[in-house]
mmCIF file with all atom_site columns, C-alpha atoms in Angstrom:
data_model
loop_
_atom_site.group_PDB
_atom_site.id
_atom_site.type_symbol
_atom_site.label_atom_id
_atom_site.label_alt_id
_atom_site.label_comp_id
_atom_site.label_asym_id
_atom_site.label_entity_id
_atom_site.label_seq_id
_atom_site.pdbx_PDB_ins_code
_atom_site.Cartn_x
_atom_site.Cartn_y
_atom_site.Cartn_z
_atom_site.occupancy
_atom_site.B_iso_or_equiv
_atom_site.pdbx_formal_charge
_atom_site.auth_seq_id
_atom_site.auth_comp_id
_atom_site.auth_asym_id
_atom_site.auth_atom_id
_atom_site.pdbx_PDB_model_num
ATOM 1   C CA . MET A 1 1   ? 0.089   0.187   -0.093 1.00 54.00 ? 84  MET A CA 1
ATOM 2   C CA . LYS A 1 2   ? 0.858   3.632   -0.703 1.00 85.00 ? 85  LYS A CA 1
ATOM 3   C CA . THR A 1 3   ? 2.056   4.886   2.899  1.00 90.00 ? 86  THR A CA 1
ATOM 4   C CA . LYS A 1 4   ? 2.078   8.644   1.692  1.00 94.00 ? 87  LYS A CA 1
ATOM 5   C CA . ILE A 1 5   ? -1.629  7.933   0.406  1.00 95.00 ? 88  ILE A CA 1
ATOM 6   C CA . VAL A 1 6   ? -2.333  6.462   3.199  1.00 96.00 ? 89  VAL A CA 1
ATOM 7   C CA . GLN A 1 7   ? -1.022  9.578   5.458  1.00 97.00 ? 90  GLN A CA 1
ATOM 8   C CA . LEU A 1 8   ? -2.112  12.034  3.369  1.00 98.00 ? 91  LEU A CA 1
ATOM 9   C CA . GLY A 1 9   ? -5.811  10.439  3.296  1.00 98.00 ? 92  GLY A CA 1
ATOM 10  C CA . PHE A 1 10  ? -5.845  10.552  7.214  1.00 98.00 ? 93  PHE A CA 1
ATOM 11  C CA . ILE A 1 11  ? -4.507  14.249  7.426  1.00 98.00 ? 94  ILE A CA 1
ATOM 12  C CA . ALA A 1 12  ? -7.579  15.176  4.935  1.00 98.00 ? 95  ALA A CA 1
ATOM 13  C CA . ALA A 1 13  ? -10.033 13.622  7.167  1.00 98.00 ? 96  ALA A CA 1
ATOM 14  C CA . ALA A 1 14  ? -8.336  15.202  10.272 1.00 98.00 ? 97  ALA A CA 1
ATOM 15  C CA . ALA A 1 15  ? -8.730  18.235  8.332  1.00 98.00 ? 98  ALA A CA 1
ATOM 16  C CA . MET A 1 16  ? -12.218 17.802  7.300  1.00 98.00 ? 99  MET A CA 1
ATOM 17  C CA . ASN A 1 17  ? -13.359 17.096  10.742 1.00 98.00 ? 100 ASN A CA 1
ATOM 18  C CA . ILE A 1 18  ? -11.258 20.134  12.352 1.00 98.00 ? 101 ILE A CA 1
ATOM 19  C CA . GLY A 1 19  ? -11.824 22.745  9.785  1.00 98.00 ? 102 GLY A CA 1
ATOM 20  C CA . GLY A 1 20  ? -15.077 21.790  8.863  1.00 97.00 ? 103 GLY A CA 1
ATOM 21  C CA . VAL A 1 21  ? -16.470 22.029  12.225 1.00 98.00 ? 104 VAL A CA 1
ATOM 22  C CA . LEU A 1 22  ? -14.719 25.206  13.171 1.00 98.00 ? 105 LEU A CA 1
ATOM 23  C CA . VAL A 1 23  ? -15.476 27.032  10.143 1.00 98.00 ? 106 VAL A CA 1
ATOM 24  C CA . PHE A 1 24  ? -19.456 25.650  9.636  1.00 98.00 ? 107 PHE A CA 1
ATOM 25  C CA . SER A 1 25  ? -20.058 26.266  13.245 1.00 98.00 ? 108 SER A CA 1
ATOM 26  C CA . ARG A 1 26  ? -18.139 29.444  13.675 1.00 98.00 ? 109 ARG A CA 1
ATOM 27  C CA . ALA A 1 27  ? -15.698 28.029  16.257 1.00 98.00 ? 110 ALA A CA 1
ATOM 28  C CA . PHE A 1 28  ? -18.943 26.832  18.412 1.00 98.00 ? 111 PHE A CA 1
ATOM 29  C CA . THR A 1 29  ? -21.229 29.786  18.300 1.00 98.00 ? 112 THR A CA 1
ATOM 30  C CA . ASN A 1 30  ? -23.749 28.927  14.939 1.00 97.00 ? 113 ASN A CA 1
ATOM 31  C CA . THR A 1 31  ? -26.269 27.818  17.306 1.00 98.00 ? 114 THR A CA 1
ATOM 32  C CA . ALA A 1 32  ? -28.605 26.788  14.035 1.00 98.00 ? 115 ALA A CA 1
ATOM 33  C CA . ILE A 1 33  ? -26.294 23.319  13.573 1.00 98.00 ? 116 ILE A CA 1
ATOM 34  C CA . ASN A 1 34  ? -27.202 22.544  17.273 1.00 98.00 ? 117 ASN A CA 1
ATOM 35  C CA . ASP A 1 35  ? -30.785 23.483  17.080 1.00 98.00 ? 118 ASP A CA 1
ATOM 36  C CA . ALA A 1 36  ? -30.924 21.531  13.723 1.00 98.00 ? 119 ALA A CA 1
ATOM 37  C CA . ASP A 1 37  ? -29.796 18.327  15.575 1.00 98.00 ? 120 ASP A CA 1
ATOM 38  C CA . PRO A 1 38  ? -29.790 18.957  19.395 1.00 97.00 ? 121 PRO A CA 1
ATOM 39  C CA . VAL A 1 39  ? -28.275 15.394  19.968 1.00 95.00 ? 122 VAL A CA 1
ATOM 40  C CA . VAL A 1 40  ? -25.692 14.566  17.369 1.00 97.00 ? 123 VAL A CA 1
ATOM 41  C CA . MET A 1 41  ? -24.417 17.749  16.790 1.00 98.00 ? 124 MET A CA 1
ATOM 42  C CA . SER A 1 42  ? -24.709 19.874  19.894 1.00 98.00 ? 125 SER A CA 1
ATOM 43  C CA . ASN A 1 43  ? -21.488 21.748  20.876 1.00 98.00 ? 126 ASN A CA 1
ATOM 44  C CA . PHE A 1 44  ? -20.147 18.425  22.587 1.00 98.00 ? 127 PHE A CA 1
ATOM 45  C CA . GLY A 1 45  ? -20.953 16.708  19.853 1.00 98.00 ? 128 GLY A CA 1
ATOM 46  C CA . LEU A 1 46  ? -19.278 19.072  17.444 1.00 98.00 ? 129 LEU A CA 1
ATOM 47  C CA . LEU A 1 47  ? -16.107 18.977  19.902 1.00 98.00 ? 130 LEU A CA 1
ATOM 48  C CA . MET A 1 48  ? -16.033 15.169  19.778 1.00 98.00 ? 131 MET A CA 1
ATOM 49  C CA . ILE A 1 49  ? -16.135 15.677  16.142 1.00 98.00 ? 132 ILE A CA 1
ATOM 50  C CA . VAL A 1 50  ? -13.145 17.876  16.358 1.00 98.00 ? 133 VAL A CA 1
ATOM 51  C CA . VAL A 1 51  ? -11.476 15.110  18.768 1.00 98.00 ? 134 VAL A CA 1
ATOM 52  C CA . TRP A 1 52  ? -11.953 12.259  16.290 1.00 98.00 ? 135 TRP A CA 1
ATOM 53  C CA . GLY A 1 53  ? -10.322 14.675  13.733 1.00 98.00 ? 136 GLY A CA 1
ATOM 54  C CA . LEU A 1 54  ? -7.054  14.812  16.266 1.00 98.00 ? 137 LEU A CA 1
ATOM 55  C CA . ALA A 1 55  ? -6.987  10.905  16.258 1.00 98.00 ? 138 ALA A CA 1
ATOM 56  C CA . TYR A 1 56  ? -7.126  10.576  12.483 1.00 98.00 ? 139 TYR A CA 1
ATOM 57  C CA . LEU A 1 57  ? -4.242  13.203  12.405 1.00 98.00 ? 140 LEU A CA 1
ATOM 58  C CA . GLY A 1 58  ? -2.384  11.204  15.179 1.00 98.00 ? 141 GLY A CA 1
ATOM 59  C CA . ALA A 1 59  ? -3.135  7.995   13.195 1.00 98.00 ? 142 ALA A CA 1
ATOM 60  C CA . ALA A 1 60  ? -1.326  9.624   10.203 1.00 98.00 ? 143 ALA A CA 1
ATOM 61  C CA . PHE A 1 61  ? 1.866   9.657   11.563 1.00 97.00 ? 144 PHE A CA 1
ATOM 62  C CA . ILE A 1 62  ? 2.211   5.984   13.077 1.00 96.00 ? 145 ILE A CA 1
ATOM 63  C CA . LYS A 1 63  ? 4.584   4.385   10.974 1.00 90.00 ? 146 LYS A CA 1
ATOM 64  C CA . SER A 1 64  ? 3.538   0.580   11.807 1.00 90.00 ? 147 SER A CA 1
ATOM 65  C CA . ASN A 1 65  ? 0.143   -1.107  10.690 1.00 92.00 ? 148 ASN A CA 1
ATOM 66  C CA . VAL A 1 66  ? -2.966  1.299   11.167 1.00 96.00 ? 149 VAL A CA 1
ATOM 67  C CA . ARG A 1 67  ? -5.152  -1.824  9.951  1.00 97.00 ? 150 ARG A CA 1
ATOM 68  C CA . TRP A 1 68  ? -7.428  -2.037  13.278 1.00 97.00 ? 151 TRP A CA 1
ATOM 69  C CA . LEU A 1 69  ? -7.517  1.426   13.867 1.00 97.00 ? 152 LEU A CA 1
ATOM 70  C CA . ALA A 1 70  ? -8.441  2.486   10.263 1.00 98.00 ? 153 ALA A CA 1
ATOM 71  C CA . GLY A 1 71  ? -11.280 -0.348  10.667 1.00 98.00 ? 154 GLY A CA 1
ATOM 72  C CA . ALA A 1 72  ? -12.486 1.613   13.877 1.00 98.00 ? 155 ALA A CA 1
ATOM 73  C CA . PHE A 1 73  ? -12.556 4.844   12.055 1.00 98.00 ? 156 PHE A CA 1
ATOM 74  C CA . ALA A 1 74  ? -14.610 3.230   9.212  1.00 98.00 ? 157 ALA A CA 1
ATOM 75  C CA . VAL A 1 75  ? -17.148 1.983   11.806 1.00 98.00 ? 158 VAL A CA 1
ATOM 76  C CA . GLU A 1 76  ? -17.193 5.349   13.535 1.00 98.00 ? 159 GLU A CA 1
ATOM 77  C CA . LYS A 1 77  ? -17.732 7.176   9.990  1.00 98.00 ? 160 LYS A CA 1
ATOM 78  C CA . LEU A 1 78  ? -20.641 4.544   9.215  1.00 98.00 ? 161 LEU A CA 1
ATOM 79  C CA . ILE A 1 79  ? -22.321 5.596   12.310 1.00 98.00 ? 162 ILE A CA 1
ATOM 80  C CA . TYR A 1 80  ? -22.364 9.104   11.363 1.00 98.00 ? 163 TYR A CA 1
ATOM 81  C CA . VAL A 1 81  ? -23.692 8.138   7.834  1.00 98.00 ? 164 VAL A CA 1
ATOM 82  C CA . VAL A 1 82  ? -26.634 6.668   9.237  1.00 98.00 ? 165 VAL A CA 1
ATOM 83  C CA . ALA A 1 83  ? -27.354 9.124   11.946 1.00 98.00 ? 166 ALA A CA 1
ATOM 84  C CA . TRP A 1 84  ? -26.988 11.812  8.644  1.00 98.00 ? 167 TRP A CA 1
ATOM 85  C CA . LEU A 1 85  ? -29.421 9.736   6.443  1.00 98.00 ? 168 LEU A CA 1
ATOM 86  C CA . ALA A 1 86  ? -31.974 9.604   9.043  1.00 98.00 ? 169 ALA A CA 1
ATOM 87  C CA . TRP A 1 87  ? -31.780 13.249  9.728  1.00 98.00 ? 170 TRP A CA 1
ATOM 88  C CA . ILE A 1 88  ? -31.890 13.840  5.835  1.00 97.00 ? 171 ILE A CA 1
ATOM 89  C CA . PHE A 1 89  ? -35.359 11.974  5.870  1.00 97.00 ? 172 PHE A CA 1
ATOM 90  C CA . GLN A 1 90  ? -36.771 13.043  9.005  1.00 98.00 ? 173 GLN A CA 1
ATOM 91  C CA . ASN A 1 91  ? -36.180 17.036  8.319  1.00 97.00 ? 174 ASN A CA 1
ATOM 92  C CA . SER A 1 92  ? -35.924 19.705  5.824  1.00 97.00 ? 175 SER A CA 1
ATOM 93  C CA . LEU A 1 93  ? -32.748 21.162  4.725  1.00 97.00 ? 176 LEU A CA 1
ATOM 94  C CA . GLN A 1 94  ? -34.499 24.281  3.313  1.00 98.00 ? 177 GLN A CA 1
ATOM 95  C CA . ASP A 1 95  ? -35.334 24.858  6.775  1.00 98.00 ? 178 ASP A CA 1
ATOM 96  C CA . VAL A 1 96  ? -32.046 24.754  8.321  1.00 98.00 ? 179 VAL A CA 1
ATOM 97  C CA . TYR A 1 97  ? -30.991 26.846  5.112  1.00 98.00 ? 180 TYR A CA 1
ATOM 98  C CA . SER A 1 98  ? -33.499 29.464  6.013  1.00 98.00 ? 181 SER A CA 1
ATOM 99  C CA . ALA A 1 99  ? -32.225 29.512  9.442  1.00 98.00 ? 182 ALA A CA 1
ATOM 100 C CA . ASP A 1 100 ? -28.454 29.779  8.377  1.00 98.00 ? 183 ASP A CA 1
ATOM 101 C CA . MET A 1 101 ? -26.461 29.270  5.205  1.00 98.00 ? 184 MET A CA 1
ATOM 102 C CA . PHE A 1 102 ? -23.600 27.676  7.104  1.00 98.00 ? 185 PHE A CA 1
ATOM 103 C CA . ALA A 1 103 ? -25.471 25.394  8.868  1.00 98.00 ? 186 ALA A CA 1
ATOM 104 C CA . GLY A 1 104 ? -27.685 24.245  5.532  1.00 98.00 ? 187 GLY A CA 1
ATOM 105 C CA . ALA A 1 105 ? -24.467 23.952  3.871  1.00 98.00 ? 188 ALA A CA 1
ATOM 106 C CA . PHE A 1 106 ? -23.065 21.586  6.895  1.00 98.00 ? 189 PHE A CA 1
ATOM 107 C CA . TYR A 1 107 ? -26.211 19.342  6.990  1.00 98.00 ? 190 TYR A CA 1
ATOM 108 C CA . SER A 1 108 ? -25.937 19.320  2.961  1.00 98.00 ? 191 SER A CA 1
ATOM 109 C CA . ILE A 1 109 ? -22.293 17.845  2.823  1.00 97.00 ? 192 ILE A CA 1
ATOM 110 C CA . TYR A 1 110 ? -21.332 16.155  6.193  1.00 96.00 ? 193 TYR A CA 1
ATOM 111 C CA . GLY A 1 111 ? -22.905 12.878  5.564  1.00 97.00 ? 194 GLY A CA 1
ATOM 112 C CA . LEU A 1 112 ? -21.391 12.848  1.923  1.00 98.00 ? 195 LEU A CA 1
ATOM 113 C CA . ASN A 1 113 ? -18.163 13.654  3.233  1.00 98.00 ? 196 ASN A CA 1
ATOM 114 C CA . ASP A 1 114 ? -18.507 11.022  5.974  1.00 98.00 ? 197 ASP A CA 1
ATOM 115 C CA . PHE A 1 115 ? -19.051 8.223   3.574  1.00 98.00 ? 198 PHE A CA 1
ATOM 116 C CA . ILE A 1 116 ? -16.087 9.267   1.494  1.00 98.00 ? 199 ILE A CA 1
ATOM 117 C CA . PHE A 1 117 ? -13.892 8.750   4.288  1.00 98.00 ? 200 PHE A CA 1
ATOM 118 C CA . MET A 1 118 ? -15.537 5.540   5.248  1.00 98.00 ? 201 MET A CA 1
ATOM 119 C CA . LEU A 1 119 ? -14.742 4.155   2.379  1.00 98.00 ? 202 LEU A CA 1
ATOM 120 C CA . PHE A 1 120 ? -11.442 5.270   2.601  1.00 98.00 ? 203 PHE A CA 1
ATOM 121 C CA . PHE A 1 121 ? -10.626 4.057   5.891  1.00 98.00 ? 204 PHE A CA 1
ATOM 122 C CA . ALA A 1 122 ? -12.235 0.691   4.938  1.00 98.00 ? 205 ALA A CA 1
ATOM 123 C CA . TRP A 1 123 ? -9.895  0.554   2.019  1.00 97.00 ? 206 TRP A CA 1
ATOM 124 C CA . VAL A 1 124 ? -6.936  1.050   4.525  1.00 97.00 ? 207 VAL A CA 1
ATOM 125 C CA . PHE A 1 125 ? -8.523  -1.857  6.411  1.00 97.00 ? 208 PHE A CA 1
ATOM 126 C CA . LYS A 1 126 ? -8.829  -3.911  3.790  1.00 96.00 ? 209 LYS A CA 1
ATOM 127 C CA . SER A 1 127 ? -5.568  -3.347  2.089  1.00 94.00 ? 210 SER A CA 1
ATOM 128 C CA . GLN A 1 128 ? -3.518  -3.443  5.291  1.00 89.00 ? 211 GLN A CA 1
ATOM 129 C CA . GLY A 1 129 ? -5.032  -6.899  5.886  1.00 75.00 ? 212 GLY A CA 1
ATOM 130 C CA . LEU A 1 130 ? -3.921  -8.031  2.578  1.00 70.00 ? 213 LEU A CA 1
ATOM 131 C CA . GLU A 1 131 ? -0.224  -7.112  3.169  1.00 64.00 ? 214 GLU A CA 1
ATOM 132 C CA . CYS A 1 132 ? -0.254  -8.867  6.189  1.00 55.00 ? 215 CYS A CA 1
ATOM 133 C CA . LYS A 1 133 ? -1.294  -11.953 4.483  1.00 56.00 ? 216 LYS A CA 1
ATOM 134 C CA . GLU A 1 134 ? 1.197   -11.546 1.825  1.00 51.00 ? 217 GLU A CA 1
ATOM 135 C CA . SER A 1 135 ? 4.090   -11.136 4.344  1.00 48.00 ? 218 SER A CA 1
#
């Protein structure tokens, strides 16, 4: 597996989690995000997304096999994708956009972003498993 691609993927996931939350939540001051989903996207929930981002960043610099860590990250992303899909089917994006453009954009893209990184983490998990079998 290309170690550099894996490292850059982990860094990109970290940047999306940390930067995305800080920008769209306006550093945790955008209450429209909290109001739209007070359980998953409370300020505590948003802070935990940043913490996950820090975990991805730390994983980017691990030199040994990160297979099981990537597997855990894939499951974590799957949970957020399912939460996003449930939210999308039960809520109105238009209402969120009406409340705040940043919040609307956040809810429009966060599940798709998590889906892409879920696939990346699953690929790392699967690829590193194959490398171990070949050794």
